[in-house]
CSV table of C-alpha atoms in Angstrom, one decimal:
chain,number,residue,atom,x,y,z
A,227,UNK,CA,26.3,24.5,-17.1
A,228,UNK,CA,22.8,23.3,-16.5
A,229,UNK,CA,23.8,19.6,-16.3
A,230,UNK,CA,25.3,18.5,-13.1
A,231,UNK,CA,27.1,15.3,-12.1
A,232,UNK,CA,25.3,14.9,-8.8
A,233,UNK,CA,26.9,11.8,-7.2
A,234,UNK,CA,30.5,12.9,-7.7
A,235,UNK,CA,33.3,14.6,-5.8
A,236,UNK,CA,33.3,18.3,-6.9
A,237,UNK,CA,35.6,19.8,-4.2
A,238,UNK,CA,32.7,21.9,-2.9
A,239,UNK,CA,29.2,21.4,-1.5
A,240,UNK,CA,27.0,21.0,-4.4
A,241,UNK,CA,24.3,18.3,-3.6
A,242,UNK,CA,21.1,20.0,-2.5
A,243,UNK,CA,17.7,18.9,-1.3
A,244,UNK,CA,16.4,19.4,-4.8
A,245,UNK,CA,18.8,16.8,-6.1
A,246,UNK,CA,17.7,14.2,-3.4
A,247,UNK,CA,14.1,15.2,-3.9
A,248,UNK,CA,14.3,14.6,-7.7
A,249,UNK,CA,15.9,11.2,-7.0
A,250,UNK,CA,13.2,10.1,-4.6
A,251,UNK,CA,10.4,11.4,-6.9
A,252,UNK,CA,11.9,9.6,-9.9
A,253,UNK,CA,12.4,6.3,-8.0
A,254,UNK,CA,9.4,6.2,-5.8
A,255,UNK,CA,6.9,8.5,-7.5
A,256,UNK,CA,6.3,12.3,-7.6
A,257,UNK,CA,3.1,12.1,-5.4
A,258,UNK,CA,2.5,12.3,-1.7
A,259,UNK,CA,2.3,9.0,0.2
A,260,UNK,CA,3.2,7.3,3.5
A,261,UNK,CA,5.8,4.6,4.1
A,262,UNK,CA,5.3,1.5,6.2
A,263,UNK,CA,7.7,2.8,8.9
A,264,UNK,CA,7.1,3.2,12.6
A,265,UNK,CA,3.4,3.6,13.3
A,266,UNK,CA,2.6,4.3,9.7
A,267,UNK,CA,1.4,7.8,10.7
A,268,UNK,CA,-1.6,6.2,12.4
A,269,UNK,CA,-4.2,8.9,13.2
A,270,UNK,CA,-6.3,8.9,16.4
A,271,UNK,CA,-8.2,11.3,18.5
A,272,UNK,CA,-6.8,11.4,22.0
A,273,UNK,CA,-9.6,13.8,23.2
A,274,UNK,CA,-12.3,15.9,21.6
A,275,UNK,CA,-9.8,18.5,20.5
A,276,UNK,CA,-6.5,16.7,19.9
A,277,UNK,CA,-5.4,14.7,16.9
A,278,UNK,CA,-2.5,12.3,17.4
A,279,UNK,CA,-0.3,11.6,14.3
A,280,UNK,CA,1.8,8.5,15.0
A,281,UNK,CA,5.5,8.1,14.0
A,282,UNK,CA,6.4,7.4,10.5
A,283,UNK,CA,7.6,8.8,7.2
A,284,UNK,CA,5.8,10.3,4.2
A,285,UNK,CA,7.1,11.7,0.9
A,286,UNK,CA,5.9,15.0,-0.4
A,287,UNK,CA,7.0,15.9,-3.9
A,288,UNK,CA,10.2,14.0,-3.3
A,289,UNK,CA,10.9,15.6,0.1
A,290,UNK,CA,11.1,13.1,2.9
A,291,UNK,CA,9.2,14.1,6.1
A,292,UNK,CA,9.9,12.0,9.2
A,293,UNK,CA,7.7,12.1,12.3
A,294,UNK,CA,10.3,10.9,14.9
A,295,UNK,CA,7.9,11.3,17.8
A,296,UNK,CA,4.1,11.4,17.7
A,297,UNK,CA,2.6,14.8,16.9
A,298,UNK,CA,-0.4,16.3,18.6
A,299,UNK,CA,-2.5,18.8,16.6
A,300,UNK,CA,-5.4,20.8,18.1
A,301,UNK,CA,-8.8,21.1,16.4
A,302,UNK,CA,-11.7,23.4,17.3
A,303,UNK,CA,-14.8,22.2,19.0
A,304,UNK,CA,-17.7,21.0,17.0
A,305,UNK,CA,-21.2,22.4,17.3
A,306,UNK,CA,-24.3,20.5,18.6
A,307,UNK,CA,-26.4,19.3,15.7
A,308,UNK,CA,-23.9,20.4,13.0
A,309,UNK,CA,-21.3,18.6,10.9
A,310,UNK,CA,-17.8,19.8,9.9
A,311,UNK,CA,-14.7,18.4,8.1
A,312,UNK,CA,-11.3,19.7,9.0
A,313,UNK,CA,-8.0,18.9,7.4
A,314,UNK,CA,-4.8,18.3,9.2
A,315,UNK,CA,-2.1,19.6,6.9
A,316,UNK,CA,1.7,19.8,6.6
A,317,UNK,CA,3.1,22.9,4.8
A,318,UNK,CA,6.5,23.3,3.2
A,319,UNK,CA,8.1,26.6,2.8
A,320,UNK,CA,11.3,27.8,1.1
A,321,UNK,CA,12.7,31.3,1.8
A,322,UNK,CA,14.9,32.6,-1.1
A,323,UNK,CA,15.8,35.7,1.0
A,324,UNK,CA,17.3,33.5,3.6
A,325,UNK,CA,19.6,31.1,1.7
A,326,UNK,CA,16.6,29.1,0.4
A,327,UNK,CA,16.1,27.6,3.9
A,328,UNK,CA,13.3,25.0,3.8
A,329,UNK,CA,11.0,24.2,6.7
A,330,UNK,CA,7.7,22.6,7.4
A,331,UNK,CA,4.9,22.9,9.9
A,332,UNK,CA,1.6,21.3,11.0
A,333,UNK,CA,-1.7,23.2,10.9
A,334,UNK,CA,-5.4,22.6,10.8
A,335,UNK,CA,-7.7,24.0,8.1
A,336,UNK,CA,-11.2,24.3,9.5
A,337,UNK,CA,-14.2,23.4,7.3
A,338,UNK,CA,-17.5,25.2,7.4
A,339,UNK,CA,-20.2,23.7,9.6
A,340,UNK,CA,-23.3,22.3,7.8
A,341,UNK,CA,-26.7,21.0,8.7
A,342,UNK,CA,-26.0,17.5,7.3
A,343,UNK,CA,-23.0,15.2,6.8
A,344,UNK,CA,-23.5,15.3,3.1
A,345,UNK,CA,-23.3,19.1,3.0
A,346,UNK,CA,-20.2,19.3,5.1
A,347,UNK,CA,-17.2,19.9,2.8
A,348,UNK,CA,-13.5,19.8,3.4
A,349,UNK,CA,-11.9,23.2,3.1
A,350,UNK,CA,-10.0,24.2,-0.1
A,351,UNK,CA,-6.3,24.7,-0.1
A,352,UNK,CA,-3.4,25.4,-2.5
A,353,UNK,CA,-1.4,22.1,-2.8
A,354,UNK,CA,1.5,23.6,-4.8
A,355,UNK,CA,4.3,21.4,-6.0
A,356,UNK,CA,7.9,21.5,-4.7
A,357,UNK,CA,9.2,19.9,-7.8
A,358,UNK,CA,7.8,22.8,-9.9
A,359,UNK,CA,9.7,25.2,-7.7
A,360,UNK,CA,6.8,26.5,-5.7
A,361,UNK,CA,7.9,28.3,-2.5
A,362,UNK,CA,5.0,27.0,-0.5
A,363,UNK,CA,3.3,23.6,-0.8
A,364,UNK,CA,0.7,21.9,1.4
A,365,UNK,CA,-0.3,18.2,1.8
A,366,UNK,CA,-3.5,17.1,3.5
A,367,UNK,CA,-2.3,14.3,5.8
A,368,UNK,CA,-5.5,13.5,7.7
A,369,UNK,CA,-9.2,14.5,8.0
A,370,UNK,CA,-11.2,15.1,11.1
A,371,UNK,CA,-14.9,14.6,10.7
A,372,UNK,CA,-17.1,16.2,13.4
A,373,UNK,CA,-20.6,15.0,14.0
A,374,UNK,CA,-21.9,17.4,16.6
A,375,UNK,CA,-19.3,17.4,19.3
A,376,UNK,CA,-17.9,13.9,18.4
A,377,UNK,CA,-14.8,13.9,16.2
A,378,UNK,CA,-13.3,11.0,14.2
A,379,UNK,CA,-10.0,11.0,12.4
A,380,UNK,CA,-8.6,9.2,9.4
A,381,UNK,CA,-5.3,9.2,7.5
A,382,UNK,CA,-5.6,10.6,3.9
A,383,UNK,CA,-2.2,9.7,2.5
A,384,UNK,CA,-2.0,6.5,0.6
A,385,UNK,CA,0.7,3.9,1.4
A,386,UNK,CA,3.6,3.1,-1.0
A,387,UNK,CA,4.6,-0.5,-1.4
A,388,UNK,CA,8.2,-1.3,-0.4
A,389,UNK,CA,10.5,-2.6,-3.0
A,390,UNK,CA,10.8,-5.9,-1.1
A,391,UNK,CA,7.0,-6.3,-1.0
A,392,UNK,CA,6.8,-5.5,-4.6
A,393,UNK,CA,9.6,-8.0,-5.4
A,394,UNK,CA,7.9,-10.8,-3.3
A,395,UNK,CA,4.6,-10.2,-5.2
A,396,UNK,CA,6.1,-11.1,-8.6
A,397,UNK,CA,9.0,-13.2,-7.7
A,398,UNK,CA,9.2,-16.8,-9.1
A,399,UNK,CA,9.7,-19.1,-6.1
A,400,UNK,CA,10.6,-22.2,-8.2
A,401,UNK,CA,8.9,-25.5,-8.1
A,402,UNK,CA,8.0,-28.1,-5.5
A,403,UNK,CA,7.1,-31.7,-6.2
A,404,UNK,CA,3.7,-32.7,-5.1
A,405,UNK,CA,1.9,-36.0,-5.7
A,406,UNK,CA,3.1,-36.8,-9.2
A,407,UNK,CA,3.0,-33.1,-10.2
A,408,UNK,CA,4.5,-29.8,-9.2
A,409,UNK,CA,3.5,-26.8,-7.2
A,410,UNK,CA,4.8,-23.5,-8.6
A,411,UNK,CA,5.0,-20.1,-6.8
A,412,UNK,CA,4.8,-16.7,-8.4
A,413,UNK,CA,4.6,-14.2,-5.5
A,414,UNK,CA,1.2,-14.9,-3.8
A,415,UNK,CA,0.0,-17.0,-6.8
A,416,UNK,CA,0.3,-20.7,-6.8
A,417,UNK,CA,-0.1,-23.1,-9.8
A,418,UNK,CA,-0.6,-26.7,-9.1
A,419,UNK,CA,0.3,-28.9,-12.1
A,420,UNK,CA,-1.2,-32.4,-12.1
A,421,UNK,CA,0.6,-34.9,-14.3
A,422,UNK,CA,-0.6,-38.4,-15.3
A,423,UNK,CA,-2.9,-38.8,-12.3
A,424,UNK,CA,-4.5,-42.2,-12.6
A,425,UNK,CA,-8.3,-42.0,-11.9
A,426,UNK,CA,-11.1,-44.5,-12.0
A,427,UNK,CA,-14.4,-43.4,-13.6
A,428,UNK,CA,-16.5,-41.4,-11.2
A,429,UNK,CA,-14.4,-42.1,-8.2
A,430,UNK,CA,-12.9,-39.1,-6.5
A,431,UNK,CA,-9.3,-39.4,-5.5
A,432,UNK,CA,-7.7,-37.5,-2.7
A,433,UNK,CA,-4.3,-36.6,-3.9
A,434,UNK,CA,-2.9,-35.1,-0.7
A,435,UNK,CA,-2.6,-31.9,1.2
A,436,UNK,CA,-0.7,-28.9,0.0
A,437,UNK,CA,1.8,-27.1,2.3
A,438,UNK,CA,-0.1,-23.9,1.7
A,439,UNK,CA,-3.8,-23.0,1.9
A,440,UNK,CA,-5.8,-21.2,-0.7
A,441,UNK,CA,-7.8,-18.1,0.2
A,442,UNK,CA,-10.9,-19.9,-1.1
A,443,UNK,CA,-11.8,-23.2,-2.7
A,444,UNK,CA,-10.8,-23.4,-6.4
A,445,UNK,CA,-11.3,-25.8,-9.3
A,446,UNK,CA,-9.3,-26.5,-12.3
A,447,UNK,CA,-9.6,-28.7,-15.4
A,448,UNK,CA,-7.8,-31.9,-16.1
A,449,UNK,CA,-8.0,-34.1,-19.2
A,450,UNK,CA,-7.0,-37.5,-20.7
A,451,UNK,CA,-7.5,-37.7,-24.4
A,452,UNK,CA,-11.1,-36.6,-25.1
A,453,UNK,CA,-12.1,-37.2,-21.5
A,454,UNK,CA,-12.4,-34.3,-19.0
A,455,UNK,CA,-12.2,-34.1,-15.3
A,456,UNK,CA,-11.5,-31.6,-12.5
A,457,UNK,CA,-9.0,-30.9,-9.7
A,458,UNK,CA,-10.2,-29.0,-6.7
A,459,UNK,CA,-8.1,-27.4,-3.9
A,460,UNK,CA,-10.0,-26.9,-0.6
A,461,UNK,CA,-9.3,-24.2,1.9
A,462,UNK,CA,-7.4,-26.6,4.1
A,463,UNK,CA,-5.1,-27.5,1.3
A,464,UNK,CA,-6.7,-30.8,0.4
A,465,UNK,CA,-6.5,-31.7,-3.3
A,466,UNK,CA,-9.1,-33.9,-4.9
A,467,UNK,CA,-9.3,-35.1,-8.5
A,468,UNK,CA,-12.3,-36.7,-10.3
A,469,UNK,CA,-13.3,-37.7,-13.9
A,470,UNK,CA,-16.2,-39.4,-15.6
A,471,UNK,CA,-13.9,-41.8,-17.3
A,472,UNK,CA,-10.8,-43.7,-16.2
A,473,UNK,CA,-7.3,-42.8,-17.4
A,474,UNK,CA,-4.1,-40.9,-16.6
A,475,UNK,CA,-5.2,-37.2,-16.3
A,476,UNK,CA,-3.2,-34.0,-16.5
A,477,UNK,CA,-4.0,-30.4,-16.0
A,478,UNK,CA,-3.6,-27.5,-13.6
A,479,UNK,CA,-5.3,-25.1,-11.1
A,480,UNK,CA,-4.3,-21.6,-10.0
A,481,UNK,CA,-5.0,-20.1,-6.6
A,482,UNK,CA,-3.9,-17.3,-4.2
A,483,UNK,CA,-2.2,-18.6,-1.0
A,484,UNK,CA,-3.6,-17.3,2.3
């Protein structure tokens, strides 16, 4: 049979890394990215020849790779007056002749020195894909740029948003009464609904101060019959309404909370 009931008792060992890898890739994405765990794989140069890769977790074609303690990887010296770009890589290997044992190792791929920064190119490598059954696959985790003898390092792996963060970004937080209207929350987005706010012609009215502050000042429209006005929310949360004619005005304004 080519169809397997993976999460089931089979009376024998039958769940392999490829099963878990396929699950991770299907749920989180089949690419290569870092998780917000530990130090987030923060990359720094501890000296001119040593790259420090902080603790964290990254996913590589569904395979979870955890850096339990910071790793130190050596790079070659730069050359005075030259530029170079090296790649700090992690390479996966599977050995069919040894029970399909899988392992991984860090290494540095050295670029070719060039006379200018624009001419310095990162070295080529074969990425492979574990999900496609490749026996070897390589991911570029960080890049070291050398300007003369001075190196700088940066993380290349993008970050993946956690399910909690994703849920918070779209969750509906309900409504909160505010000065005759309501303040609604949709993740980081706020919608202030003004209802029947009594205004005098050309007289600004300070409605109150919101419990949250917008990332920048925003203005929305309010109306009463054929008369128009505006509602503004300042960066300190103060809400002000104004119209050219008197009446009971309604409307709304949207903003991102800081």
